[in-house]
PDB file of C-alpha atoms in Angstrom:
ATOM      1  CA  GLN A 254       0.356   0.291  -0.448  1.00  0.00           C
ATOM      2  CA  SER A 255       1.299   3.420  -1.038  1.00  0.00           C
ATOM      3  CA  VAL A 256       1.941   6.093   0.831  1.00  0.00           C
ATOM      4  CA  LEU A 257       0.264   8.556  -1.555  1.00  0.00           C
ATOM      5  CA  THR A 258      -2.809   7.822  -2.261  1.00  0.00           C
ATOM      6  CA  GLN A 259      -5.071   8.837  -5.528  1.00  0.00           C
ATOM      7  CA  PRO A 260      -8.384   7.864  -6.872  1.00  0.00           C
ATOM      8  CA  PRO A 261      -8.618   4.654  -9.226  1.00  0.00           C
ATOM      9  CA  SER A 262     -10.268   6.011 -12.090  1.00  0.00           C
ATOM     10  CA  VAL A 263     -10.790   9.474 -13.849  1.00  0.00           C
ATOM     11  CA  SER A 264     -13.678   9.726 -16.306  1.00  0.00           C
ATOM     12  CA  GLY A 265     -14.900  12.947 -18.609  1.00  0.00           C
ATOM     13  CA  ALA A 266     -16.383  13.488 -21.654  1.00  0.00           C
ATOM     14  CA  PRO A 267     -13.918  15.144 -24.711  1.00  0.00           C
ATOM     15  CA  GLY A 268     -12.868  19.136 -24.160  1.00  0.00           C
ATOM     16  CA  GLN A 269     -14.060  18.668 -20.757  1.00  0.00           C
ATOM     17  CA  ARG A 270     -10.876  18.987 -18.027  1.00  0.00           C
ATOM     18  CA  VAL A 271     -10.313  16.201 -15.402  1.00  0.00           C
ATOM     19  CA  THR A 272      -7.897  16.800 -12.478  1.00  0.00           C
ATOM     20  CA  ILE A 273      -6.266  13.861 -10.379  1.00  0.00           C
ATOM     21  CA  SER A 274      -5.394  14.316  -7.043  1.00  0.00           C
ATOM     22  CA  CYS A 275      -2.080  12.984  -5.060  1.00  0.00           C
ATOM     23  CA  THR A 276      -2.802  13.478  -0.931  1.00  0.00           C
ATOM     24  CA  GLY A 277       0.200  12.121   0.949  1.00  0.00           C
ATOM     25  CA  SER A 278       1.546  13.799   4.612  1.00  0.00           C
ATOM     26  CA  SER A 279       3.960  14.819   6.528  1.00  0.00           C
ATOM     27  CA  SER A 280       6.832  12.724   6.080  1.00  0.00           C
ATOM     28  CA  ASN A 281       6.784  13.321   2.273  1.00  0.00           C
ATOM     29  CA  ILE A 282       4.508  16.412  -0.094  1.00  0.00           C
ATOM     30  CA  GLY A 283       3.829  18.204   3.228  1.00  0.00           C
ATOM     31  CA  ALA A 284       7.902  17.895   4.127  1.00  0.00           C
ATOM     32  CA  GLY A 285       8.350  19.953   0.697  1.00  0.00           C
ATOM     33  CA  TYR A 286       9.082  17.853  -1.256  1.00  0.00           C
ATOM     34  CA  ASP A 287       9.012  17.873  -4.847  1.00  0.00           C
ATOM     35  CA  VAL A 288       5.919  15.865  -6.429  1.00  0.00           C
ATOM     36  CA  HIS A 289       5.643  14.596 -10.245  1.00  0.00           C
ATOM     37  CA  TRP A 290       3.804  13.061 -12.373  1.00  0.00           C
ATOM     38  CA  TYR A 291       3.670  10.001 -14.760  1.00  0.00           C
ATOM     39  CA  GLN A 292       1.952   9.314 -17.826  1.00  0.00           C
ATOM     40  CA  GLN A 293       1.747   5.261 -18.816  1.00  0.00           C
ATOM     41  CA  LEU A 294      -0.048   4.427 -22.301  1.00  0.00           C
ATOM     42  CA  PRO A 295      -1.216   0.974 -22.300  1.00  0.00           C
ATOM     43  CA  GLY A 296       1.833  -1.153 -23.066  1.00  0.00           C
ATOM     44  CA  THR A 297       4.462   1.447 -22.726  1.00  0.00           C
ATOM     45  CA  ALA A 298       7.439   2.667 -20.619  1.00  0.00           C
ATOM     46  CA  PRO A 299       6.234   5.517 -18.107  1.00  0.00           C
ATOM     47  CA  LYS A 300       6.634   9.431 -19.395  1.00  0.00           C
ATOM     48  CA  LEU A 301       7.641  11.810 -17.468  1.00  0.00           C
ATOM     49  CA  LEU A 302       4.457  14.774 -17.342  1.00  0.00           C
ATOM     50  CA  ILE A 303       5.536  17.046 -14.799  1.00  0.00           C
ATOM     51  CA  TYR A 304       7.942  18.013 -12.650  1.00  0.00           C
ATOM     52  CA  GLY A 305       8.916  20.043  -9.953  1.00  0.00           C
ATOM     53  CA  ASN A 306       5.353  20.046  -8.743  1.00  0.00           C
ATOM     54  CA  THR A 307       4.438  22.137 -12.021  1.00  0.00           C
ATOM     55  CA  ASN A 308       7.295  22.313 -14.558  1.00  0.00           C
ATOM     56  CA  ARG A 309       6.525  20.632 -17.611  1.00  0.00           C
ATOM     57  CA  PRO A 310       9.505  19.210 -20.771  1.00  0.00           C
ATOM     58  CA  SER A 311       9.877  19.934 -23.187  1.00  0.00           C
ATOM     59  CA  GLY A 312       7.274  18.447 -25.185  1.00  0.00           C
ATOM     60  CA  VAL A 313       4.746  17.698 -22.924  1.00  0.00           C
ATOM     61  CA  PRO A 314       1.506  19.575 -24.018  1.00  0.00           C
ATOM     62  CA  ASP A 315      -0.118  22.896 -22.380  1.00  0.00           C
ATOM     63  CA  ARG A 316      -3.019  20.555 -21.407  1.00  0.00           C
ATOM     64  CA  PHE A 317      -1.330  19.053 -18.690  1.00  0.00           C
ATOM     65  CA  SER A 318      -0.792  21.166 -15.727  1.00  0.00           C
ATOM     66  CA  GLY A 319       0.344  20.479 -11.891  1.00  0.00           C
ATOM     67  CA  SER A 320      -0.092  22.099  -8.748  1.00  0.00           C
ATOM     68  CA  LYS A 321       0.584  21.174  -4.822  1.00  0.00           C
ATOM     69  CA  SER A 322      -0.711  22.853  -1.681  1.00  0.00           C
ATOM     70  CA  GLY A 323       0.094  21.438   1.797  1.00  0.00           C
ATOM     71  CA  THR A 324       0.448  17.428   1.983  1.00  0.00           C
ATOM     72  CA  SER A 325      -1.355  16.815  -1.744  1.00  0.00           C
ATOM     73  CA  ALA A 326      -0.952  17.629  -5.673  1.00  0.00           C
ATOM     74  CA  SER A 327      -2.908  17.673  -8.507  1.00  0.00           C
ATOM     75  CA  LEU A 328      -2.865  17.633 -12.170  1.00  0.00           C
ATOM     76  CA  ALA A 329      -5.097  18.495 -14.322  1.00  0.00           C
ATOM     77  CA  ILE A 330      -5.819  17.584 -17.831  1.00  0.00           C
ATOM     78  CA  THR A 331      -8.303  20.536 -20.116  1.00  0.00           C
ATOM     79  CA  GLY A 332      -9.688  19.808 -23.626  1.00  0.00           C
ATOM     80  CA  LEU A 333      -9.986  15.968 -22.951  1.00  0.00           C
ATOM     81  CA  GLN A 334      -9.037  14.024 -26.058  1.00  0.00           C
ATOM     82  CA  PRO A 335      -9.096   9.848 -26.668  1.00  0.00           C
ATOM     83  CA  GLU A 336      -5.062  10.174 -26.401  1.00  0.00           C
ATOM     84  CA  VAL A 337      -4.887  11.041 -22.901  1.00  0.00           C
ATOM     85  CA  GLU A 338      -6.433   7.630 -21.875  1.00  0.00           C
ATOM     86  CA  ALA A 339      -3.564   5.979 -19.693  1.00  0.00           C
ATOM     87  CA  ASP A 340      -2.341   5.632 -15.778  1.00  0.00           C
ATOM     88  CA  TYR A 341      -0.738   9.084 -14.405  1.00  0.00           C
ATOM     89  CA  TYR A 342       1.226   7.858 -11.683  1.00  0.00           C
ATOM     90  CA  CYS A 343       2.578  10.735  -8.843  1.00  0.00           C
ATOM     91  CA  LEU A 344       6.313  10.566  -7.166  1.00  0.00           C
ATOM     92  CA  SER A 345       7.521  12.103  -4.098  1.00  0.00           C
ATOM     93  CA  TYR A 346      10.105  11.553  -1.333  1.00  0.00           C
ATOM     94  CA  ASP A 347       8.973  10.176   1.789  1.00  0.00           C
ATOM     95  CA  SER A 348      11.885  11.056   4.534  1.00  0.00           C
ATOM     96  CA  SER A 349      10.431   8.335   7.176  1.00  0.00           C
ATOM     97  CA  LEU A 350      11.041   5.197   4.389  1.00  0.00           C
ATOM     98  CA  SER A 351      14.403   7.552   3.201  1.00  0.00           C
ATOM     99  CA  GLY A 352      13.326   6.888  -0.589  1.00  0.00           C
ATOM    100  CA  TYR A 353      10.817   7.763  -3.749  1.00  0.00           C
ATOM    101  CA  VAL A 354       7.189   6.614  -3.647  1.00  0.00           C
ATOM    102  CA  PHE A 355       4.945   6.716  -6.222  1.00  0.00           C
ATOM    103  CA  GLY A 356       1.418   6.866  -5.738  1.00  0.00           C
ATOM    104  CA  THR A 357      -1.105   4.305  -6.038  1.00  0.00           C
ATOM    105  CA  GLY A 358      -2.369   5.240  -9.860  1.00  0.00           C
ATOM    106  CA  THR A 359      -5.201   6.393 -11.515  1.00  0.00           C
ATOM    107  CA  LYS A 360      -6.769   5.583 -14.710  1.00  0.00           C
ATOM    108  CA  VAL A 361      -7.764   8.328 -17.281  1.00  0.00           C
ATOM    109  CA  THR A 362     -10.765   7.304 -19.236  1.00  0.00           C
ATOM    110  CA  VAL A 363     -12.583   9.667 -21.825  1.00  0.00           C
ATOM    111  CA  LEU A 364     -16.334   8.629 -22.071  1.00  0.00           C
TER     112      LEU A 364
ATOM    113  CA  GLN B 171      19.378  11.179 -28.493  1.00  0.00           C
ATOM    114  CA  VAL B 172      19.237   9.774 -24.842  1.00  0.00           C
ATOM    115  CA  GLN B 173      18.956   5.907 -25.123  1.00  0.00           C
ATOM    116  CA  LEU B 174      18.419   3.238 -22.160  1.00  0.00           C
ATOM    117  CA  VAL B 175      18.549  -0.746 -24.113  1.00  0.00           C
ATOM    118  CA  GLN B 176      17.481  -2.759 -21.659  1.00  0.00           C
ATOM    119  CA  SER B 177      18.418  -6.469 -21.662  1.00  0.00           C
ATOM    120  CA  GLY B 178      15.722  -9.157 -22.787  1.00  0.00           C
ATOM    121  CA  ALA B 179      13.187 -10.717 -20.712  1.00  0.00           C
ATOM    122  CA  GLU B 180      14.559 -13.634 -18.447  1.00  0.00           C
ATOM    123  CA  VAL B 181      12.687 -16.573 -16.688  1.00  0.00           C
ATOM    124  CA  LYS B 182      13.686 -17.682 -13.208  1.00  0.00           C
ATOM    125  CA  LYS B 183      12.685 -19.848 -11.166  1.00  0.00           C
ATOM    126  CA  PRO B 184      12.487 -19.535  -7.088  1.00  0.00           C
ATOM    127  CA  GLY B 185      14.922 -18.568  -5.287  1.00  0.00           C
ATOM    128  CA  ALA B 186      17.073 -18.280  -8.740  1.00  0.00           C
ATOM    129  CA  SER B 187      18.957 -14.413  -8.948  1.00  0.00           C
ATOM    130  CA  VAL B 188      18.506 -12.451 -12.368  1.00  0.00           C
ATOM    131  CA  LYS B 189      20.870  -9.597 -13.553  1.00  0.00           C
ATOM    132  CA  ILE B 190      18.998  -6.775 -15.888  1.00  0.00           C
ATOM    133  CA  SER B 191      21.329  -4.717 -18.030  1.00  0.00           C
ATOM    134  CA  CYS B 192      20.703  -1.279 -18.842  1.00  0.00           C
ATOM    135  CA  LYS B 193      22.952   0.674 -21.910  1.00  0.00           C
ATOM    136  CA  ALA B 194      22.912   4.354 -22.374  1.00  0.00           C
ATOM    137  CA  SER B 195      23.700   5.898 -24.908  1.00  0.00           C
ATOM    138  CA  GLY B 196      23.034   9.429 -26.284  1.00  0.00           C
ATOM    139  CA  TYR B 197      24.528  11.534 -22.878  1.00  0.00           C
ATOM    140  CA  THR B 198      27.844  11.954 -19.963  1.00  0.00           C
ATOM    141  CA  PHE B 199      27.010   8.500 -19.053  1.00  0.00           C
ATOM    142  CA  THR B 200      28.642   9.382 -15.464  1.00  0.00           C
ATOM    143  CA  SER B 201      26.647  12.942 -14.816  1.00  0.00           C
ATOM    144  CA  TYR B 202      23.070  11.601 -14.567  1.00  0.00           C
ATOM    145  CA  ALA B 203      21.884   9.475 -12.018  1.00  0.00           C
ATOM    146  CA  LEU B 204      19.920   6.343 -13.097  1.00  0.00           C
ATOM    147  CA  HIS B 205      16.450   4.440 -11.208  1.00  0.00           C
ATOM    148  CA  TRP B 206      15.213   1.224 -10.993  1.00  0.00           C
ATOM    149  CA  VAL B 207      11.343   1.004 -11.044  1.00  0.00           C
ATOM    150  CA  ARG B 208       9.258  -1.920 -11.390  1.00  0.00           C
ATOM    151  CA  GLN B 209       5.962  -2.813 -12.439  1.00  0.00           C
ATOM    152  CA  ALA B 210       4.318  -5.812 -11.959  1.00  0.00           C
ATOM    153  CA  PRO B 211       1.208  -7.222 -13.854  1.00  0.00           C
ATOM    154  CA  GLY B 212      -1.469  -4.972 -14.000  1.00  0.00           C
ATOM    155  CA  GLN B 213      -0.204  -3.270 -10.808  1.00  0.00           C
ATOM    156  CA  GLY B 214       1.383   0.022 -10.236  1.00  0.00           C
ATOM    157  CA  LEU B 215       5.015   1.435 -10.007  1.00  0.00           C
ATOM    158  CA  GLU B 216       7.026   0.522  -7.363  1.00  0.00           C
ATOM    159  CA  TRP B 217      10.230   2.454  -7.000  1.00  0.00           C
ATOM    160  CA  MET B 218      13.725   0.198  -6.149  1.00  0.00           C
ATOM    161  CA  GLY B 219      16.547   2.336  -6.102  1.00  0.00           C
ATOM    162  CA  TRP B 220      18.715   4.561  -7.342  1.00  0.00           C
ATOM    163  CA  MET B 221      22.520   4.724  -8.437  1.00  0.00           C
ATOM    164  CA  ASN B 222      25.045   8.203  -8.621  1.00  0.00           C
ATOM    165  CA  GLY B 223      26.049   9.413 -11.552  1.00  0.00           C
ATOM    166  CA  GLY B 224      29.202  10.696 -10.944  1.00  0.00           C
ATOM    167  CA  ASN B 225      30.263   8.341  -7.857  1.00  0.00           C
ATOM    168  CA  GLY B 226      28.303   5.142  -8.198  1.00  0.00           C
ATOM    169  CA  ASN B 227      26.871   4.902  -4.967  1.00  0.00           C
ATOM    170  CA  THR B 228      23.478   3.371  -4.491  1.00  0.00           C
ATOM    171  CA  LYS B 229      20.309   3.695  -2.264  1.00  0.00           C
ATOM    172  CA  PHE B 230      17.346   1.177  -2.154  1.00  0.00           C
ATOM    173  CA  SER B 231      14.027   1.230  -0.953  1.00  0.00           C
ATOM    174  CA  GLN B 232      13.604  -0.636   2.572  1.00  0.00           C
ATOM    175  CA  LYS B 233      11.796  -3.088   1.328  1.00  0.00           C
ATOM    176  CA  PHE B 234      14.771  -4.477  -1.242  1.00  0.00           C
ATOM    177  CA  GLN B 235      17.944  -3.638   0.733  1.00  0.00           C
ATOM    178  CA  GLY B 236      20.043  -6.918   1.441  1.00  0.00           C
ATOM    179  CA  ARG B 237      18.178  -8.397  -2.168  1.00  0.00           C
ATOM    180  CA  VAL B 238      19.272  -6.280  -4.404  1.00  0.00           C
ATOM    181  CA  THR B 239      22.350  -4.779  -6.457  1.00  0.00           C
ATOM    182  CA  VAL B 240      22.986  -2.541  -9.010  1.00  0.00           C
ATOM    183  CA  THR B 241      26.482  -2.182 -10.108  1.00  0.00           C
ATOM    184  CA  ARG B 242      28.313  -0.742 -13.605  1.00  0.00           C
ATOM    185  CA  ASP B 243      30.455  -0.693 -16.130  1.00  0.00           C
ATOM    186  CA  THR B 244      31.483   3.337 -16.915  1.00  0.00           C
ATOM    187  CA  SER B 245      33.671   2.159 -19.852  1.00  0.00           C
ATOM    188  CA  ALA B 246      30.344   0.643 -21.465  1.00  0.00           C
ATOM    189  CA  SER B 247      27.826   2.527 -20.133  1.00  0.00           C
ATOM    190  CA  THR B 248      25.762   0.105 -18.989  1.00  0.00           C
ATOM    191  CA  VAL B 249      23.957  -0.088 -15.097  1.00  0.00           C
ATOM    192  CA  TYR B 250      23.273  -3.676 -14.035  1.00  0.00           C
ATOM    193  CA  MET B 251      20.595  -4.351 -11.632  1.00  0.00           C
ATOM    194  CA  GLU B 252      20.515  -7.788  -9.782  1.00  0.00           C
ATOM    195  CA  LEU B 253      17.938  -8.776  -7.409  1.00  0.00           C
ATOM    196  CA  SER B 254      18.544 -12.320  -5.687  1.00  0.00           C
ATOM    197  CA  GLY B 255      16.748 -15.090  -3.890  1.00  0.00           C
ATOM    198  CA  LEU B 256      13.752 -14.224  -6.415  1.00  0.00           C
ATOM    199  CA  ARG B 257       9.788 -14.922  -5.554  1.00  0.00           C
ATOM    200  CA  SER B 258       6.766 -15.219  -7.890  1.00  0.00           C
ATOM    201  CA  ASP B 259       5.862 -11.666  -6.653  1.00  0.00           C
ATOM    202  CA  ASP B 260       9.554 -10.490  -7.892  1.00  0.00           C
ATOM    203  CA  THR B 261       7.417 -11.295 -11.278  1.00  0.00           C
ATOM    204  CA  ALA B 262       7.241  -7.815 -13.340  1.00  0.00           C
ATOM    205  CA  MET B 263       8.561  -5.311 -15.763  1.00  0.00           C
ATOM    206  CA  TYR B 264      11.341  -3.512 -14.263  1.00  0.00           C
ATOM    207  CA  TYR B 265      12.695  -0.220 -15.920  1.00  0.00           C
ATOM    208  CA  CYS B 266      15.436   1.631 -15.791  1.00  0.00           C
ATOM    209  CA  ALA B 267      15.297   5.285 -15.333  1.00  0.00           C
ATOM    210  CA  ARG B 268      17.963   8.439 -16.174  1.00  0.00           C
ATOM    211  CA  GLU B 269      17.450  11.813 -14.381  1.00  0.00           C
ATOM    212  CA  LEU B 270      15.607  14.748 -16.024  1.00  0.00           C
ATOM    213  CA  SER B 271      19.037  16.818 -14.784  1.00  0.00           C
ATOM    214  CA  GLY B 272      22.551  16.290 -14.413  1.00  0.00           C
ATOM    215  CA  GLY B 273      25.391  16.616 -11.862  1.00  0.00           C
ATOM    216  CA  GLY B 274      24.947  12.874 -10.525  1.00  0.00           C
ATOM    217  CA  GLY B 275      22.261  13.359  -7.902  1.00  0.00           C
ATOM    218  CA  SER B 276      18.605  12.525  -7.756  1.00  0.00           C
ATOM    219  CA  TRP B 277      15.532  14.382  -7.801  1.00  0.00           C
ATOM    220  CA  GLY B 278      12.955  11.922  -9.128  1.00  0.00           C
ATOM    221  CA  ARG B 279      12.760  13.879 -11.803  1.00  0.00           C
ATOM    222  CA  LEU B 280      12.670  10.258 -14.545  1.00  0.00           C
ATOM    223  CA  GLY B 281      12.437  11.978 -17.964  1.00  0.00           C
ATOM    224  CA  SER B 282      14.006   9.062 -19.850  1.00  0.00           C
ATOM    225  CA  TRP B 283      13.141   5.283 -19.970  1.00  0.00           C
ATOM    226  CA  GLY B 284      14.578   2.070 -21.052  1.00  0.00           C
ATOM    227  CA  GLN B 285      11.693  -0.359 -22.586  1.00  0.00           C
ATOM    228  CA  GLY B 286      11.355  -2.266 -19.902  1.00  0.00           C
ATOM    229  CA  THR B 287      12.885  -6.421 -19.211  1.00  0.00           C
ATOM    230  CA  LEU B 288      10.187  -8.670 -17.919  1.00  0.00           C
ATOM    231  CA  VAL B 289      10.799 -11.088 -15.531  1.00  0.00           C
ATOM    232  CA  ILE B 290       8.959 -14.139 -15.168  1.00  0.00           C
ATOM    233  CA  VAL B 291       8.974 -16.267 -11.827  1.00  0.00           C
ATOM    234  CA  SER B 292       7.977 -19.641 -12.187  1.00  0.00           C
ATOM    235  CA  SER B 293       8.811 -23.274 -11.081  1.00  0.00           C
TER     236      SER B 293
END
């Protein structure tokens, strides 16, 4: 069981906006450690989507955005299109575990 | 361009060890940290550990300490991850992933990934 909790699934109609939460604690997100987000399309390796809470690597469209507050972080996806159907994971450092932890993962479905 | 090419799939018996390679190209090998991540079938991602690109020091998840060894051959720009005492629940896809930023240290920004190596543990 991960220390970073995400909703198992979120869905939305094409064009809509969805958000994915990543809830942690005072030993990880709440301690100030950065949150990074990864997208995993079916059958492929994960891809870095957001790093350092809010930053997009080169090539990632601006429909993806990240935020962080307190012991939680969020990933927002706007203008939903079928190509964003994937699993999404947050990642942060946990001081009590002395290592990194992934969130439980969220499957995004475009209705 | 940055490439991480991993070794091929493995089938092992319980109790055996497996050694996976991750060959890097397209960048200065010793300037970037490398992480190992695994994913059991139908499950989420699990961080295993990382190696400092500069000094080769390693740090592992408490779950794998004592069972995992990560080494490197800088002349071949290759990192090796060996997992011992294999159990059926070690059946997973194993990925190596490089930090987005250089300096050798770790920030969890895994910007480039290998294609994955499937390890099946079965009697």
